[in-house]
PDB file of C-alpha atoms in Angstrom:
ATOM      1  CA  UNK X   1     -12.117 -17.840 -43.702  1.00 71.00           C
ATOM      2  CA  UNK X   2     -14.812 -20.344 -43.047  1.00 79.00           C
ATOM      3  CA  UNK X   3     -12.668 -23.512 -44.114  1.00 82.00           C
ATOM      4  CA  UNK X   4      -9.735 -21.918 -41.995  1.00 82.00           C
ATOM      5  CA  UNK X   5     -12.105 -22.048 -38.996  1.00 84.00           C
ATOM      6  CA  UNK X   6     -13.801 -25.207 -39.873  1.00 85.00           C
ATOM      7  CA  UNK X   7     -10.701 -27.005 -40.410  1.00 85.00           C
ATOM      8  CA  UNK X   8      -8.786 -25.861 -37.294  1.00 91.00           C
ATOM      9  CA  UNK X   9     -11.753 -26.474 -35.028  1.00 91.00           C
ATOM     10  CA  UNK X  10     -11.421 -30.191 -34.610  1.00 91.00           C
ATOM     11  CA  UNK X  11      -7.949 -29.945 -33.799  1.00 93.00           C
ATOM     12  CA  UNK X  12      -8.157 -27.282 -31.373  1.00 93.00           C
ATOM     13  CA  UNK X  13     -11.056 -29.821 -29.824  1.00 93.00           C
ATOM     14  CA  UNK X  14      -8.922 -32.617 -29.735  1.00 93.00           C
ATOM     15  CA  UNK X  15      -5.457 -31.218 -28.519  1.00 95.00           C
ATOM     16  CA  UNK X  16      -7.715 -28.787 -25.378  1.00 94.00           C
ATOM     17  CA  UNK X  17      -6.470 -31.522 -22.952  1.00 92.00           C
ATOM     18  CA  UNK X  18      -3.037 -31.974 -23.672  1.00 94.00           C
ATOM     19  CA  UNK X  19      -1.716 -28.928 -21.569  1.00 91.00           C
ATOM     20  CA  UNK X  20      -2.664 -26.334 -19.158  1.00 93.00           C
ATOM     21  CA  UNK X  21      -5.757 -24.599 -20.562  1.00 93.00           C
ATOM     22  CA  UNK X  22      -3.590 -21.400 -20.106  1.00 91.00           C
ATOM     23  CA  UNK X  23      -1.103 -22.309 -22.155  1.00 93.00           C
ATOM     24  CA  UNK X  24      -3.827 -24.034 -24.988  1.00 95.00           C
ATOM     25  CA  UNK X  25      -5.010 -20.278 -25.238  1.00 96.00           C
ATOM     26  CA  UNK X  26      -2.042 -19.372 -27.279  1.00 96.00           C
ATOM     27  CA  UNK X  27      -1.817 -21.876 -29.915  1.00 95.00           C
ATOM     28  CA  UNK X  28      -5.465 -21.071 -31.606  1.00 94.00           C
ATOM     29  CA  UNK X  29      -7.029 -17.715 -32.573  1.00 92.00           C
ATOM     30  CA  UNK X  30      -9.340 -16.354 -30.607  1.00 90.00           C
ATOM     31  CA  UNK X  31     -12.862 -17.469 -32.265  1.00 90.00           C
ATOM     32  CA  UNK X  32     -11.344 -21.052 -32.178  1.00 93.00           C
ATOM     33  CA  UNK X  33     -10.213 -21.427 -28.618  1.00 94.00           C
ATOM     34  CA  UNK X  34     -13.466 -19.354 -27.636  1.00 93.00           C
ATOM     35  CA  UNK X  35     -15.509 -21.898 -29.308  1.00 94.00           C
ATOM     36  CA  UNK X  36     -13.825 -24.906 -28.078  1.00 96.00           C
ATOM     37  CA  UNK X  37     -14.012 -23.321 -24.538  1.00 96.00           C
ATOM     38  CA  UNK X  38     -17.437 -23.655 -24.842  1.00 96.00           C
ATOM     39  CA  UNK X  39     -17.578 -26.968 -26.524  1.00 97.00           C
ATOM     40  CA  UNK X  40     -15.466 -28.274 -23.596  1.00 97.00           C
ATOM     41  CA  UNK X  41     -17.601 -26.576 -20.927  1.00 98.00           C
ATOM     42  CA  UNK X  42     -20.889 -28.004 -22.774  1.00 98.00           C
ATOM     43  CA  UNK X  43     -18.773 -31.379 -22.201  1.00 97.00           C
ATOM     44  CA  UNK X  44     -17.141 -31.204 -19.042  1.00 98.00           C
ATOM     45  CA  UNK X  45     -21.193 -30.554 -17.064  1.00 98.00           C
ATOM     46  CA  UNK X  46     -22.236 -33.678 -19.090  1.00 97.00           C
ATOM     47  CA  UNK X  47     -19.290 -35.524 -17.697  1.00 98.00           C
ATOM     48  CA  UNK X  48     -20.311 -34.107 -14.227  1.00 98.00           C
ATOM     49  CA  UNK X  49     -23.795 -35.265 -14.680  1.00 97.00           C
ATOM     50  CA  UNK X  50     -22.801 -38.678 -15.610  1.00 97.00           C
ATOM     51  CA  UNK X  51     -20.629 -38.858 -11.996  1.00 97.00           C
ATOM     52  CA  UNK X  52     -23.402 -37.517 -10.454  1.00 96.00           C
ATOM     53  CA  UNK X  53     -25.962 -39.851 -11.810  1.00 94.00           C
ATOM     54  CA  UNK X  54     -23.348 -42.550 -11.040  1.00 95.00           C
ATOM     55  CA  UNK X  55     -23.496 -41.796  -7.489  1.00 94.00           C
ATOM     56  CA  UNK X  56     -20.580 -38.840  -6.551  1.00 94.00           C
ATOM     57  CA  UNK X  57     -22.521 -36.764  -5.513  1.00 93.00           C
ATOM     58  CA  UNK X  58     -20.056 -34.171  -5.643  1.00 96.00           C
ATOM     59  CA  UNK X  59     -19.499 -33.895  -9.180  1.00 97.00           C
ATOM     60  CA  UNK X  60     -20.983 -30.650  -9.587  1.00 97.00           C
ATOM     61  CA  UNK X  61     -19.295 -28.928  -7.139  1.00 98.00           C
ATOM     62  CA  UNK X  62     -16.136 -30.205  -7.834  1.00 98.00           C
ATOM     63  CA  UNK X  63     -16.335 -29.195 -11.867  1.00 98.00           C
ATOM     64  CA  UNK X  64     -17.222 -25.871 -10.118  1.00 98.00           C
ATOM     65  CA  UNK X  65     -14.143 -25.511  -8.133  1.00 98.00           C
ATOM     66  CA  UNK X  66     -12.170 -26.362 -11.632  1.00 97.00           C
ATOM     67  CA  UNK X  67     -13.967 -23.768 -12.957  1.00 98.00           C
ATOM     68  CA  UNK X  68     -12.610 -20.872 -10.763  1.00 98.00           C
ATOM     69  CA  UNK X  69      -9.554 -22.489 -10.996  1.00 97.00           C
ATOM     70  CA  UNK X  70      -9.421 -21.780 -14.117  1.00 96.00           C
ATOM     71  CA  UNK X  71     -10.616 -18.585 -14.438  1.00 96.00           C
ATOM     72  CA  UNK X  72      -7.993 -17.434 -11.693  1.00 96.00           C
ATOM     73  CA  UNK X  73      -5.426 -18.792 -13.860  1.00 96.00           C
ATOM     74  CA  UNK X  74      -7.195 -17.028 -16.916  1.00 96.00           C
ATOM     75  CA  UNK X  75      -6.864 -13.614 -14.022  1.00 95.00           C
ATOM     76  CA  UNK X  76      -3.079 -14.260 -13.682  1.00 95.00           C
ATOM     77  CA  UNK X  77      -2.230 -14.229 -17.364  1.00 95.00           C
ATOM     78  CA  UNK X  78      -4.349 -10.742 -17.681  1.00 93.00           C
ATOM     79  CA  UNK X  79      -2.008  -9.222 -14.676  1.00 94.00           C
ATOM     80  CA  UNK X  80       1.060 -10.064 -16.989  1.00 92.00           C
ATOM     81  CA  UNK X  81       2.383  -8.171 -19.721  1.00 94.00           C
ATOM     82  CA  UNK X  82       0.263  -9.451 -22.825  1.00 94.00           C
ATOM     83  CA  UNK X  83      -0.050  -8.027 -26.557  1.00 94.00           C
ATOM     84  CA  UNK X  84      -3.405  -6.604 -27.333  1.00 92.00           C
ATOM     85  CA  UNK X  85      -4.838  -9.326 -29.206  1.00 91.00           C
ATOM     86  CA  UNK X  86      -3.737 -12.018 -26.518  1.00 94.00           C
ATOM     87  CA  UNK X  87      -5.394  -9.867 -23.514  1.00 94.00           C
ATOM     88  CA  UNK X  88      -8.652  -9.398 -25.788  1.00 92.00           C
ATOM     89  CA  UNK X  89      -8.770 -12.709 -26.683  1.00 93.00           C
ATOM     90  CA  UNK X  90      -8.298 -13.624 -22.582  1.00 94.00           C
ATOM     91  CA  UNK X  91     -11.116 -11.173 -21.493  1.00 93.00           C
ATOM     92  CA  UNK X  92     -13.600 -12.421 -23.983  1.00 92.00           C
ATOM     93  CA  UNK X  93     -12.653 -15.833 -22.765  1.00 94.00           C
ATOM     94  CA  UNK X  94     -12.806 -14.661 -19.062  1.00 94.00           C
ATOM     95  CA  UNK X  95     -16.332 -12.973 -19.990  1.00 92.00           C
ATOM     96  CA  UNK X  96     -18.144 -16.335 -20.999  1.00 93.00           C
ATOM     97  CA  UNK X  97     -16.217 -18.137 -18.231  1.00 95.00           C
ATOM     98  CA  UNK X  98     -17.868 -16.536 -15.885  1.00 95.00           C
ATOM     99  CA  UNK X  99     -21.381 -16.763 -17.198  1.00 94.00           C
ATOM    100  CA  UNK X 100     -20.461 -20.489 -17.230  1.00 96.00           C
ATOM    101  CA  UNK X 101     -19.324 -20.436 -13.546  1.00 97.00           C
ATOM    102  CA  UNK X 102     -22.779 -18.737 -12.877  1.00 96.00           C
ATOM    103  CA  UNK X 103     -24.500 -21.064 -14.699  1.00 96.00           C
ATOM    104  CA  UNK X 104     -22.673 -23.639 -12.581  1.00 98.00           C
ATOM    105  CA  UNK X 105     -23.708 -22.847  -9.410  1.00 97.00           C
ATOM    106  CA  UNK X 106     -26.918 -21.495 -10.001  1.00 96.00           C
ATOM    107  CA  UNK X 107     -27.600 -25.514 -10.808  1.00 97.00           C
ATOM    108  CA  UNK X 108     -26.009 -26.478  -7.509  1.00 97.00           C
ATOM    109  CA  UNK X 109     -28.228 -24.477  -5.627  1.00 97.00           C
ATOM    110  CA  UNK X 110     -31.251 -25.608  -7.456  1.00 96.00           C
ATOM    111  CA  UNK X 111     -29.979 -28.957  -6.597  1.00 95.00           C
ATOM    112  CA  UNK X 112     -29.984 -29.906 -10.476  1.00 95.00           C
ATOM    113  CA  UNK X 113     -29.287 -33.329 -10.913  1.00 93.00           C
ATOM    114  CA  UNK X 114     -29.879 -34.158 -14.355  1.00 94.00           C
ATOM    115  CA  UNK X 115     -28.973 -32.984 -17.756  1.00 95.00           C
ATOM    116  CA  UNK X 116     -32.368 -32.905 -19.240  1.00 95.00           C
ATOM    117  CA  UNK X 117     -33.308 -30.723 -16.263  1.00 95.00           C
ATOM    118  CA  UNK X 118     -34.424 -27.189 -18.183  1.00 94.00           C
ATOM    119  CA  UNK X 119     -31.743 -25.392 -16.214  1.00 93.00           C
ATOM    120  CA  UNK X 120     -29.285 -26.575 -18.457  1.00 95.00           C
ATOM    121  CA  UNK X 121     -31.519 -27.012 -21.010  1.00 94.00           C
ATOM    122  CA  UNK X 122     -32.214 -23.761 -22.000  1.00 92.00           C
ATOM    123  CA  UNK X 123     -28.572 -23.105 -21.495  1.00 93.00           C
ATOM    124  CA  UNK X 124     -26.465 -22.171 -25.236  1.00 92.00           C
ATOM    125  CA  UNK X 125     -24.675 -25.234 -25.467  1.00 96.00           C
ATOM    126  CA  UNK X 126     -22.008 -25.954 -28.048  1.00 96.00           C
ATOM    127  CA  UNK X 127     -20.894 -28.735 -28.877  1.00 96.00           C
ATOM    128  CA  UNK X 128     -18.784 -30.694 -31.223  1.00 95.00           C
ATOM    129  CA  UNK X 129     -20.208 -33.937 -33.638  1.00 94.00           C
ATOM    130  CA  UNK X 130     -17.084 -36.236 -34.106  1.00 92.00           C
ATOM    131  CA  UNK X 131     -19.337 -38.071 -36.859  1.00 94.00           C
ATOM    132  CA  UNK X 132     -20.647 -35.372 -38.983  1.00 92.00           C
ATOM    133  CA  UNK X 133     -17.333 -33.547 -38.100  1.00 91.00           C
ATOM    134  CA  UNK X 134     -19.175 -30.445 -37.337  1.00 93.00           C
ATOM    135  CA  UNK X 135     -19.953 -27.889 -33.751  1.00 94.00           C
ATOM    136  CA  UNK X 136     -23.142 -27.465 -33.568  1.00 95.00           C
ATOM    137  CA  UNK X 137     -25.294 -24.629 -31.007  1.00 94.00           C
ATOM    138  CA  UNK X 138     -28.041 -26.235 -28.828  1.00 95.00           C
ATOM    139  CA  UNK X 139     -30.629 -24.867 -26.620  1.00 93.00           C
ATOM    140  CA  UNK X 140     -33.574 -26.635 -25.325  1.00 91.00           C
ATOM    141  CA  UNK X 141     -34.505 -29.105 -28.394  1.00 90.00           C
ATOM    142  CA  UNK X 142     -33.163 -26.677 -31.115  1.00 93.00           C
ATOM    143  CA  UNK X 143     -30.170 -27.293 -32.869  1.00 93.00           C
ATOM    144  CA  UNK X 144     -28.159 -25.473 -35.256  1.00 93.00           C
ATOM    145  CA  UNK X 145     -25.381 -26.221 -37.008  1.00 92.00           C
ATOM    146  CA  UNK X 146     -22.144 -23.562 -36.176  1.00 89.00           C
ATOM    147  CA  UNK X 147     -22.029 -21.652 -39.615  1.00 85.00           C
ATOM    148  CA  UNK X 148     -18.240 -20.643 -38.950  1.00 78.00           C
ATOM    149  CA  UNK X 149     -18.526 -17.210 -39.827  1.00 74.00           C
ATOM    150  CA  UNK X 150     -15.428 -15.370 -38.937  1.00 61.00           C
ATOM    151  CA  UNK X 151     -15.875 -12.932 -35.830  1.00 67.00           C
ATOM    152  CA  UNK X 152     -13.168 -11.316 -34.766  1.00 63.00           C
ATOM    153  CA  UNK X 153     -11.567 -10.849 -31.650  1.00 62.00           C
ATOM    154  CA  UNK X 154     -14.061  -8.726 -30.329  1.00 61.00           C
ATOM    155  CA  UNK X 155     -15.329  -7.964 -26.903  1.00 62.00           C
ATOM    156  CA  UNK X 156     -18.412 -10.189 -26.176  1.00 56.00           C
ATOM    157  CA  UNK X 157     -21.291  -9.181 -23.955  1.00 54.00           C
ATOM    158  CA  UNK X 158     -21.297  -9.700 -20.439  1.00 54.00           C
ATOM    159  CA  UNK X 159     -24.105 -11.910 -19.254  1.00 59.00           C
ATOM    160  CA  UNK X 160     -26.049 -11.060 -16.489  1.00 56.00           C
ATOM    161  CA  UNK X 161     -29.119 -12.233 -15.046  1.00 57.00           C
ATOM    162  CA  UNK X 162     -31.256  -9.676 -16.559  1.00 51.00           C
ATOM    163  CA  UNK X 163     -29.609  -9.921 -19.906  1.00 54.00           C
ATOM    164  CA  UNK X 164     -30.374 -14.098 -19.827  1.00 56.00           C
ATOM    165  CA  UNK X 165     -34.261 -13.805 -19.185  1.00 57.00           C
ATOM    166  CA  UNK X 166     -33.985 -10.693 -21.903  1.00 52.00           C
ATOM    167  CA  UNK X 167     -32.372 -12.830 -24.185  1.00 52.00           C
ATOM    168  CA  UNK X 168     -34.132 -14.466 -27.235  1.00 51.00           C
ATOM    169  CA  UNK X 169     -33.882 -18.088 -27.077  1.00 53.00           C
ATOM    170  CA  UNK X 170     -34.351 -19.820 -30.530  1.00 51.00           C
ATOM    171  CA  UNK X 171     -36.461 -22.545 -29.182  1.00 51.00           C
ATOM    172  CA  UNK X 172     -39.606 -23.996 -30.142  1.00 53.00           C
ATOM    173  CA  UNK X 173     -43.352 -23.041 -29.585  1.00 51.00           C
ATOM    174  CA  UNK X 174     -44.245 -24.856 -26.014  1.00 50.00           C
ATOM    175  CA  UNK X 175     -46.628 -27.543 -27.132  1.00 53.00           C
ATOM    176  CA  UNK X 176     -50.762 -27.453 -26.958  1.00 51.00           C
ATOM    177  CA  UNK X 177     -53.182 -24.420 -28.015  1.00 53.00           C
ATOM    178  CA  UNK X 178     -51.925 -21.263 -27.103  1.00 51.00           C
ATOM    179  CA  UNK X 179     -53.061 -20.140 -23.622  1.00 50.00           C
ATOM    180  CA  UNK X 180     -55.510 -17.517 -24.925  1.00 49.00           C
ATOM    181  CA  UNK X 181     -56.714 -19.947 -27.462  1.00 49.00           C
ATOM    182  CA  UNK X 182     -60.514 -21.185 -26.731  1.00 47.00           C
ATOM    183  CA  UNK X 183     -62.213 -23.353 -28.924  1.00 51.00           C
ATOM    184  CA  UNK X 184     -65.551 -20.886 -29.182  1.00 53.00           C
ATOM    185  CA  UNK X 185     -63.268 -18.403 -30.830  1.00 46.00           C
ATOM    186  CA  UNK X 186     -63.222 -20.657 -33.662  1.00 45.00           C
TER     187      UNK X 186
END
């Protein structure tokens, strides 16, 4: 299952913006197009923060506006008459979308204008390594290479505020002595 996934990755990758994202749903299972959703989202803010840092300073706000225009076209699909696996697959999809939108505009209100800022930062950012052929998870300065374990089509948790600062972030220990630390303990 692992080489099926890690062989059908790339592709999916590649071939996301040949057609409507709608219809690029259908032609991948759902742990693929789910990942590749997020590879492309992880993507499509750094392109925004490129145009932004090259001056349009609407770039952020505009990838927002794609990104409800996609989820309404995500919406349509789930009104229609859909097999089981389809409408999971579109609600799990739907689920992170929206986290994503969140994340999206919580940065345009902060007035976030780069993508070292920790905003995104400390988002979960996938993203896919053309060279080493691989997706790999980041978050802050942590990396880790995507393990392609199979998932399932499974409902995913919805992301809230509360369940983002609950969240365990794999990231580093902030640098210096800890803050209870003193050097007469010693």
């Amino acid at each position: 299952m692992c080489a099926t996934l890690r062989h059908e990755i790339p592709e999916a990758v590649v071939t996301y913006e040949e057609k409507p994202r709608e219809q690029w749903i259908f032609d991948y299972p759902a742990q693929i197009a789910l990942t590749c959703t997020q590879i492309w989202w992880t993507t499509e803010v750094g392109l925004a923060f490129s145009r932004l840092e090259e001056g349009y300073e609407n770039a952020i706000k505009d990838y927002n506006k794609k990104q409800i225009s996609q989820l309404n076209a995500l919406i349509t699909l789930l009104i229609g008459s859909l097999s089981a696996g389809d409408r999971m697959k579109i609600m799990t999809i739907c689920t992170i979308d929206v986290h994503a939108r969140d994340v999206v505009a919580k940065m345009i209100v902060a007035k976030v204008e780069s993508s070292q800022a920790f905003t995104w930062q400390s988002q979960l950012r996938h993203r896919w390594d053309e060279e080493k052929k691989h997706c790999f998870a980041n978050i802050c300065d942590a990396q880790i290479q995507y393990s392609y374990e199979y998932l399932g089509n499974t409902p995913r948790l919805v992301i809230t505020p509360l369940t983002d600062r609950r969240s365990p972030k794999p990231t580093p220990s902030p640098p210096g002595p800890a803050p209870w630390w003193s050097p007469t303990l010693s």
